[in-house]
CSV table of C-alpha atoms in Angstrom, one decimal:
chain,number,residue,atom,x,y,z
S,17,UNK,CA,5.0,-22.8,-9.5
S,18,UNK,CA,1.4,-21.8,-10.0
S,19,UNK,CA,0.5,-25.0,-12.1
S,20,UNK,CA,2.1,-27.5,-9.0
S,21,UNK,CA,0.2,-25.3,-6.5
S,22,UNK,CA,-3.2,-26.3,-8.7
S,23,UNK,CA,-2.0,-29.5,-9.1
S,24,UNK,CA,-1.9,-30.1,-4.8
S,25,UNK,CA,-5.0,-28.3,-4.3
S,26,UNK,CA,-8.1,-30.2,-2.2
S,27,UNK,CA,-7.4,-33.6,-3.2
S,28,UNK,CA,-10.0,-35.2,-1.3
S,29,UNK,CA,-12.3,-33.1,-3.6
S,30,UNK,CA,-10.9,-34.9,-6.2
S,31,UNK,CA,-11.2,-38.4,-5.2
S,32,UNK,CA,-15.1,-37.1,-4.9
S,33,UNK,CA,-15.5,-36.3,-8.2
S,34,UNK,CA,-13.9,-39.7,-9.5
S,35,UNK,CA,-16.3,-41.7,-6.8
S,36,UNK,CA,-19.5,-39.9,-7.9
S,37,UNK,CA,-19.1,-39.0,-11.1
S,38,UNK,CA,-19.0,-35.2,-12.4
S,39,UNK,CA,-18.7,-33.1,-9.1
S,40,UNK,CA,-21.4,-30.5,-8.2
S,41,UNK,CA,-20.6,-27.6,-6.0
S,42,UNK,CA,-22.4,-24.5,-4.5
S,43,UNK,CA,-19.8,-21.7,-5.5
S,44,UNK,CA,-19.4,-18.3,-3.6
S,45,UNK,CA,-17.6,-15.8,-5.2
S,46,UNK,CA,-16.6,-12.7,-3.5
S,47,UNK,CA,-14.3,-10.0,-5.6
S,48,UNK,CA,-13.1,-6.7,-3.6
S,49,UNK,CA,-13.8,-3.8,-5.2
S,50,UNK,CA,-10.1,-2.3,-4.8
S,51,UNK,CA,-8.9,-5.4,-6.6
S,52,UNK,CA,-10.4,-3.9,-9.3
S,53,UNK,CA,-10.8,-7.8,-11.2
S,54,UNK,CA,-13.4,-9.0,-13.7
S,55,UNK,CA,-17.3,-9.8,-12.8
S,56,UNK,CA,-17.4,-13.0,-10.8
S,57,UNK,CA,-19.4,-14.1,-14.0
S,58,UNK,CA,-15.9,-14.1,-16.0
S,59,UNK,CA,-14.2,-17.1,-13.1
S,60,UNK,CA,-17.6,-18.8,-13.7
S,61,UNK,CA,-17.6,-18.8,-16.9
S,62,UNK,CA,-13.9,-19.7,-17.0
S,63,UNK,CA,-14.4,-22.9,-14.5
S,64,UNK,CA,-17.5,-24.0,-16.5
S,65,UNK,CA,-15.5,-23.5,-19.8
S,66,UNK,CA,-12.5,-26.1,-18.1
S,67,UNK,CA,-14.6,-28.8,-17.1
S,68,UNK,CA,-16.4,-28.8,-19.7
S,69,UNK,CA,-20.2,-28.8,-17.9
S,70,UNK,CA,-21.1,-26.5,-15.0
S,71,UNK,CA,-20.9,-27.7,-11.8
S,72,UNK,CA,-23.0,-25.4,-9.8
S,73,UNK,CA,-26.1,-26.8,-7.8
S,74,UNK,CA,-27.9,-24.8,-5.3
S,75,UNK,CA,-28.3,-28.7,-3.6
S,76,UNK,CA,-24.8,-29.7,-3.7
S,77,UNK,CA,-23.6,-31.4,-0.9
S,78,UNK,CA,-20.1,-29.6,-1.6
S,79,UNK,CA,-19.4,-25.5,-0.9
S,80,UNK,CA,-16.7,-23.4,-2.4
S,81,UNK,CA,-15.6,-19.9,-1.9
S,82,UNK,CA,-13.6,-18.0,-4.2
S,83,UNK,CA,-12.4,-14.6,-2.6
S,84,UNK,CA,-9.7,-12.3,-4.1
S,85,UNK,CA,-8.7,-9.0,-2.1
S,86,UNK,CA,-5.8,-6.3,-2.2
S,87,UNK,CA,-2.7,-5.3,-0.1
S,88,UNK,CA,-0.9,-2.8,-1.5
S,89,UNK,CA,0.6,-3.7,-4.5
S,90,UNK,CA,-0.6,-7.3,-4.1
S,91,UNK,CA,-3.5,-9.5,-4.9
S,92,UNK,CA,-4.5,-12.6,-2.8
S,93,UNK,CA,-6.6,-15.0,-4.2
S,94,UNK,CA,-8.6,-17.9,-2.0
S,95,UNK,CA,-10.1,-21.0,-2.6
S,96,UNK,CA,-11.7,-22.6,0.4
S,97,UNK,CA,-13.1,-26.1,-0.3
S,98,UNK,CA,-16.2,-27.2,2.4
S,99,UNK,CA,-18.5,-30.7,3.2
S,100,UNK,CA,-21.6,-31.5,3.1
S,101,UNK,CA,-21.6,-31.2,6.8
S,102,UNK,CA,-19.7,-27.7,6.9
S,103,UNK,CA,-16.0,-29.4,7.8
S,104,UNK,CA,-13.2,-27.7,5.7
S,105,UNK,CA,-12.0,-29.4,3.2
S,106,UNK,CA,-8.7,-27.7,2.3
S,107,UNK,CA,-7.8,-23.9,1.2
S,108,UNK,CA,-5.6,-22.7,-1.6
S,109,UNK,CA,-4.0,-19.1,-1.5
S,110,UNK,CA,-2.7,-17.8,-4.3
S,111,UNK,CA,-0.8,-14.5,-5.1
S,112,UNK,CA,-0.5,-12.1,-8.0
S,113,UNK,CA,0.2,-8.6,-8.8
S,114,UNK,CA,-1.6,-5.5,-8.6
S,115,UNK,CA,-3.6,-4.7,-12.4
S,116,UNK,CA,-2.8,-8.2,-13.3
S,117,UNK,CA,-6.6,-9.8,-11.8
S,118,UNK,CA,-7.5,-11.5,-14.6
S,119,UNK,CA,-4.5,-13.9,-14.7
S,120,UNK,CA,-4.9,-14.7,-11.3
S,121,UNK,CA,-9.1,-15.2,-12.0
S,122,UNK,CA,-7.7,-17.3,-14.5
S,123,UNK,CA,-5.1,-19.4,-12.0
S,124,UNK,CA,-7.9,-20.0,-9.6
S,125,UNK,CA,-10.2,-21.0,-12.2
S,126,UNK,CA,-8.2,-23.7,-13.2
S,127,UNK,CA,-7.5,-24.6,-9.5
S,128,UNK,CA,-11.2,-24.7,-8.5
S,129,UNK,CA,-11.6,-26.9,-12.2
S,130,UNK,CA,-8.6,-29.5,-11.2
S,131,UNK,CA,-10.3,-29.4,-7.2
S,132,UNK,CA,-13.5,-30.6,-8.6
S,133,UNK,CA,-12.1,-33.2,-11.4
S,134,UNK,CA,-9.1,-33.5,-12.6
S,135,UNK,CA,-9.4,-35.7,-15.3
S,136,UNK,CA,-12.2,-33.1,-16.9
S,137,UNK,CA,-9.2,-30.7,-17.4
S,138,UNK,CA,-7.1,-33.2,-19.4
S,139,UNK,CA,-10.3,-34.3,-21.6
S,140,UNK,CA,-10.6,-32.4,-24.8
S,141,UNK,CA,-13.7,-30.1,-25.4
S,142,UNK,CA,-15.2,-27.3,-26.9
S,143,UNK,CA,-13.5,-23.9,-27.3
S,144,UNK,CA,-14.5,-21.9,-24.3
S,145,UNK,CA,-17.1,-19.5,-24.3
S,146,UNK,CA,-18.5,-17.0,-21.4
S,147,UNK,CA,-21.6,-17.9,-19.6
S,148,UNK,CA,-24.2,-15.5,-20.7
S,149,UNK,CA,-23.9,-12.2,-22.5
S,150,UNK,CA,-23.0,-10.4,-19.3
S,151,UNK,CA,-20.2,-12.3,-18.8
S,152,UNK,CA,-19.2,-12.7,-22.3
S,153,UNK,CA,-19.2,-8.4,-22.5
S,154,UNK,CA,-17.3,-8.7,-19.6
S,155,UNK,CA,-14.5,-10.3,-21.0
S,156,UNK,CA,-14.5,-8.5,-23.5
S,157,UNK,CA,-14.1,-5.2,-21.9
S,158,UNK,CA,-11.5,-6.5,-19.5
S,159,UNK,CA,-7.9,-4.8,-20.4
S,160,UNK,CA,-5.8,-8.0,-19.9
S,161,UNK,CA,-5.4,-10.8,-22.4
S,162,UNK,CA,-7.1,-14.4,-21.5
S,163,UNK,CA,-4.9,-17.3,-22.4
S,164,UNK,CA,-5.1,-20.1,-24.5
S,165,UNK,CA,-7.4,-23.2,-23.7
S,166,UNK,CA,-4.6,-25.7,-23.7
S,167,UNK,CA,-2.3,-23.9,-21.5
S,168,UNK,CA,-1.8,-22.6,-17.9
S,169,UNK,CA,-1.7,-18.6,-17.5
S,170,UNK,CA,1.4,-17.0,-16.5
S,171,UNK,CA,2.3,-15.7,-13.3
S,172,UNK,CA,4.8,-15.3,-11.3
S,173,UNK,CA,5.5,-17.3,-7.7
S,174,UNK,CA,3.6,-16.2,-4.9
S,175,UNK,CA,5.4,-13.4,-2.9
S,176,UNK,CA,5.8,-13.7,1.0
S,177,UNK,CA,3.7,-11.5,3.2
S,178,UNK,CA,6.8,-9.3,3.8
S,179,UNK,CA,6.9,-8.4,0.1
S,180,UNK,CA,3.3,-6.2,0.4
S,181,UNK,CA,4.8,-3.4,1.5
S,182,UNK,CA,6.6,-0.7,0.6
S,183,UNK,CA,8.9,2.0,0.5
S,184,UNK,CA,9.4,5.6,-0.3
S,185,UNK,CA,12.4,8.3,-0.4
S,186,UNK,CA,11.8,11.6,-0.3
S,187,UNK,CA,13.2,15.3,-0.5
S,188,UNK,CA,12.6,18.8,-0.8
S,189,UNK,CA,12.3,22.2,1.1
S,190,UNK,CA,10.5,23.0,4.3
S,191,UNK,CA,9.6,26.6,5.9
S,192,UNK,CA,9.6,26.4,10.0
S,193,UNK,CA,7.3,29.0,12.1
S,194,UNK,CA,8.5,29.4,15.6
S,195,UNK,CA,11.9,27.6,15.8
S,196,UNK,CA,13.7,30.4,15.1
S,197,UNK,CA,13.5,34.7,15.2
S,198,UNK,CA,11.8,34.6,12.1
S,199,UNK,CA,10.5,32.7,9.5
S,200,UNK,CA,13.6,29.7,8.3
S,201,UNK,CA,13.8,27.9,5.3
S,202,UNK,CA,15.5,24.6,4.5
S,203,UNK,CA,15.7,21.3,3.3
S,204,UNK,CA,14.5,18.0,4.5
S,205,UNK,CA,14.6,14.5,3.5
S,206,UNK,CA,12.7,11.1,4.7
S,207,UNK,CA,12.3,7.3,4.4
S,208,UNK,CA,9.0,6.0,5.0
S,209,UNK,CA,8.1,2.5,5.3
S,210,UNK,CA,4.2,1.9,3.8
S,211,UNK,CA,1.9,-1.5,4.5
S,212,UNK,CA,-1.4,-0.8,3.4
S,213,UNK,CA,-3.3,1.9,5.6
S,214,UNK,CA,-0.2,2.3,8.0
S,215,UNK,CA,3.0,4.7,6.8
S,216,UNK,CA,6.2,5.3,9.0
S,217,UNK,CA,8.5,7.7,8.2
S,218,UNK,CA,11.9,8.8,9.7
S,219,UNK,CA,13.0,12.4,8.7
S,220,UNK,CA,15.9,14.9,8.5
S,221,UNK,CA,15.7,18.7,8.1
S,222,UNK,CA,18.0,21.2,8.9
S,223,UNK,CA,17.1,25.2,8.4
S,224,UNK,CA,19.4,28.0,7.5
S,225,UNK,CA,20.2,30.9,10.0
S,226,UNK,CA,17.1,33.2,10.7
S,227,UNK,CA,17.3,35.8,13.0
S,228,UNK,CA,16.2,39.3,13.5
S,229,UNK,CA,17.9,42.7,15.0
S,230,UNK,CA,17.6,43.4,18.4
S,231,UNK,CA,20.1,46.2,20.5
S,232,UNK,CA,22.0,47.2,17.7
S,233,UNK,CA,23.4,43.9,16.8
S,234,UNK,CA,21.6,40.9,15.2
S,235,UNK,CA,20.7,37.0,16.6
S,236,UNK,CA,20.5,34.3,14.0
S,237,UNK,CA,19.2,30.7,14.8
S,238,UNK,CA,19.5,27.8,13.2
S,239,UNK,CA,18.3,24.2,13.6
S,240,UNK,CA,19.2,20.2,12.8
S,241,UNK,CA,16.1,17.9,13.7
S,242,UNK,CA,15.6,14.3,13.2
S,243,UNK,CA,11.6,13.9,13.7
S,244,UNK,CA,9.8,10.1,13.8
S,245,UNK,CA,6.4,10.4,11.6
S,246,UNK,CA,3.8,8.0,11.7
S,247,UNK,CA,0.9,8.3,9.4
S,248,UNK,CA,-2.7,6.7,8.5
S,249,UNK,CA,-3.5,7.4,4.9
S,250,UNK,CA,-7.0,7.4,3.0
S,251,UNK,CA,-6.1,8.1,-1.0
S,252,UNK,CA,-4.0,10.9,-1.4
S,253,UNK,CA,-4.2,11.8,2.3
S,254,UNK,CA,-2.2,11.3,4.9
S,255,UNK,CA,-3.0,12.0,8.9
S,256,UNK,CA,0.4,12.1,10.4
S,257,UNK,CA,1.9,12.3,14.3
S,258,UNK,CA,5.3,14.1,14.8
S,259,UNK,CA,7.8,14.0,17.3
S,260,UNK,CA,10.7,15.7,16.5
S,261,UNK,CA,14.0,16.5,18.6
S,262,UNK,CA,17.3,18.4,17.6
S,263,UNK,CA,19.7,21.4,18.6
S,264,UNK,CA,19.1,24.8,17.5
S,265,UNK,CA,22.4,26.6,17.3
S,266,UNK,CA,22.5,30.6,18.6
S,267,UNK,CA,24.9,33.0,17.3
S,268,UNK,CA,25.0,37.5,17.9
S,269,UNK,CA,26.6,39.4,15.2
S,270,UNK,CA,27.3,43.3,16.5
S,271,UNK,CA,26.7,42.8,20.1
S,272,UNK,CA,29.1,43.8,22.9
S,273,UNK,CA,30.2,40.0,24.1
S,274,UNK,CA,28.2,38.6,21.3
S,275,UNK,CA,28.7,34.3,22.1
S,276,UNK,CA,27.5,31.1,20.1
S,277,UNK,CA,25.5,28.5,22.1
S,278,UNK,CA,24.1,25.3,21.3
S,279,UNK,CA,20.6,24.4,22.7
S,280,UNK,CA,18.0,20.8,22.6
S,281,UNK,CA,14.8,21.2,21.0
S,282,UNK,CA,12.1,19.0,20.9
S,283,UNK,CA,8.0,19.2,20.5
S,284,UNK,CA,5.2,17.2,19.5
S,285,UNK,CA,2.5,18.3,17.4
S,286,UNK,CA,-0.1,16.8,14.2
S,287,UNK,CA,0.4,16.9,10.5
S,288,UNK,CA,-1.4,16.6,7.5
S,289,UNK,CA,-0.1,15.7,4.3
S,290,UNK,CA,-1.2,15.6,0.5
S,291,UNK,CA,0.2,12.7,-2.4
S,292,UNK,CA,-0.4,14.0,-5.7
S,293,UNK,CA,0.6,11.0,-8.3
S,294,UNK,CA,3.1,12.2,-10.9
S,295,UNK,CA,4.6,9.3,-12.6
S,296,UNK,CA,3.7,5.3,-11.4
S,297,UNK,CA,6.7,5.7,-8.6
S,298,UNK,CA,7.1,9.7,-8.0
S,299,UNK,CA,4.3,12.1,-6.5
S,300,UNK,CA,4.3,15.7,-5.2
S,301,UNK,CA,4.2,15.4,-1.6
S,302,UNK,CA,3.0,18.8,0.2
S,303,UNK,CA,2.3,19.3,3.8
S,304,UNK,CA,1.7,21.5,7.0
S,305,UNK,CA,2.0,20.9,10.4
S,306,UNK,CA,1.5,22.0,14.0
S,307,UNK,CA,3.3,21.6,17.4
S,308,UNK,CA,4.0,22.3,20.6
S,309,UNK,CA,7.5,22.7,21.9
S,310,UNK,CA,8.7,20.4,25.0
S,311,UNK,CA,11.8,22.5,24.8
S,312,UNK,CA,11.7,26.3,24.9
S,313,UNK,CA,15.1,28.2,24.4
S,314,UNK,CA,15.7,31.9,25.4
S,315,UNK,CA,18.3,34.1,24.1
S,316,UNK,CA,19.5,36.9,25.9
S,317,UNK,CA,21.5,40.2,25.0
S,318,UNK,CA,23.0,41.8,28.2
S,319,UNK,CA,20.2,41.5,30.6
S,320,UNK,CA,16.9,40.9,28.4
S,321,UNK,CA,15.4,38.3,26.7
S,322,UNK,CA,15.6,38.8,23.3
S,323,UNK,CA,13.6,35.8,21.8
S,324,UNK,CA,12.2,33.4,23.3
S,325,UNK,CA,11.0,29.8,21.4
S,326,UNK,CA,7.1,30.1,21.6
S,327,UNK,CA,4.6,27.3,23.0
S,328,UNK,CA,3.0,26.1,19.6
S,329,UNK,CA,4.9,26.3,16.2
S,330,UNK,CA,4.6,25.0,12.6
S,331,UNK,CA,5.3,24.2,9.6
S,332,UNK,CA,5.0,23.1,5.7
S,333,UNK,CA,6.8,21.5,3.0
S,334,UNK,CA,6.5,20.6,-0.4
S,335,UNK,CA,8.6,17.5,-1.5
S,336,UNK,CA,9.0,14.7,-4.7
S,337,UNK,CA,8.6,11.7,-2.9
S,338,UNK,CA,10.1,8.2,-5.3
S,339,UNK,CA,8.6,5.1,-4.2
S,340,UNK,CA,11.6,2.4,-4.5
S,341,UNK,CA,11.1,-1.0,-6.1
């Protein structure tokens, strides 16, 4: 798929080159650092080495740019072919995987190469060699075998957009402040969907009775909560909104007339969460938060108010979070 996506690329750059001769081009080559790919001296080096002479000309009448940037767990390469009055000539986009740059230097190499003359490909020539030393110590210290002359590097077909993101499963145990008596523990669990900068996250956490004693008898709460959690993230961090809603369930144990009720909760509130890689798909996911209830719900023994939920709450929680393929 790569090697007929080469083959269609810019053909009216190709019918230049066979007009006027060996085709001359003033190349642009742009490499993001996240992409984390070889010197732009290693694609130069690699085009030069294809044609077999090195087409660049501060005067050329033709203009390439070469661009190659990350999403996620994707790479994007560009080739953008322009006149000699500016016009656009054509673009090429091609796709490869994160940690795998220098194939896809290598693809576009040979795109840009077949772009600018076609036949030059085809013709045999020397054994390639790197342009100068910088770029020759640069291939050398890149992790990823280049491949031979005579044959087109393997990668696989370009992935649709839809295919950058991704998603994560999660579990583990979470202490609430404020949604009950005292202190509750329990356990939660999420999905979250991730696309670059952007993570949303549905979760589900439930807490075990916590109560205190109060008139000689005792009042336990406990809580089911479904919470919506979208996040920014910068590295390991994450910045996070929460709004959560759920029923906290009321219960006396010793008290004259002691009843069971069932109440809604809801609040809004911030968190901030930490990713601590583990393994290439599982991290350590630990986090705190704060709120402010919507809902406030009051028990009552006889006449009094025996707890009351307060205005601003919180929380934290330390889960293993598995990124899915």
């Amino acid at each position: 798929m790569v090697l007929l996506t080469a083959l269609g690329l810019l053909s009216g750059a190709a019918e230049i080159s066979r007009a006027a001769g060996p085709a001359r081009v003033r190349l642009s080559v742009g490499f993001a650092e996240a992409a984390r790919c070889p010197p732009a001296a290693v694609f130069e080096a690699a085009v030069v080495a294809r044609l077999g002479y090195d087409p660049r000309r501060e005067a050329a009448e033709l203009s390439a740019e070469v661009t190659i940037r990350r999403s996620g767990r994707r790479l994007g390469g560009v080739i953008a072919l322009f006149g000699p009055g500016g016009e656009a000539m054509g673009e090429r986009r091609v796709a490869g995987r994160a940690g795998r740059c220098a194939a896809l230097v290598e693809t576009l190499a040979l795109a840009l190469s077949m772009a600018l003359d076609a036949d030059a490909v085809s013709r045999p020539h020397g054994p390639r060699r790197p342009l100068d030393r910088t770029a020759s110590a640069a291939s050398r210290q890149d992790c990823e075998p280049t491949p031979a002359p005579a044959a087109p590097p393997e990668l696989e077909p370009p992935a649709p957009e839809r295919a950058l993101g991704s998603r994560e499963l999660d579990g583990g145990l979470r202490i609430g402040f404020g949604e009950a008596p005292s202190v509750s523990t329990g356990l939660m669990a999420g999905l979250r969907f991730a696309r670059g900068a952007f993570v949303g996250g549905l979760e589900l956490a439930g807490a075990w009775p916590a109560g205190r004693d109060v008139g000689g008898g005792r009042i336990r709460v406990s809580t089911l909560q479904a919470a919506f959690v979208p996040c920014g993230r910068i590295g390991w961090f994450r910045l996070c909104g929460v709004a959560r809603a759920g029923l906290a369930f009321a219960a006396g144990q010793g008290l004259d007339s002691a009843r069971r009720g069932v109440a809604p909760t809801a609040a809004l509130g911030a968190r901030l969460s930490l990713h601590l890689p583990i393994h290439r798909r599982l991290a350590l996911a630990v986090h705190a938060e704060l709120a402010a209830a919507l809902l406030r719900t009051r028990l009552r023994v006889d006449a009094d108010v025996a707890w009351t939920t307060p205005r601003l709450g919180g929380a934290a929680g330390v889960a293993l979070s598995w990124r899915l393929p």
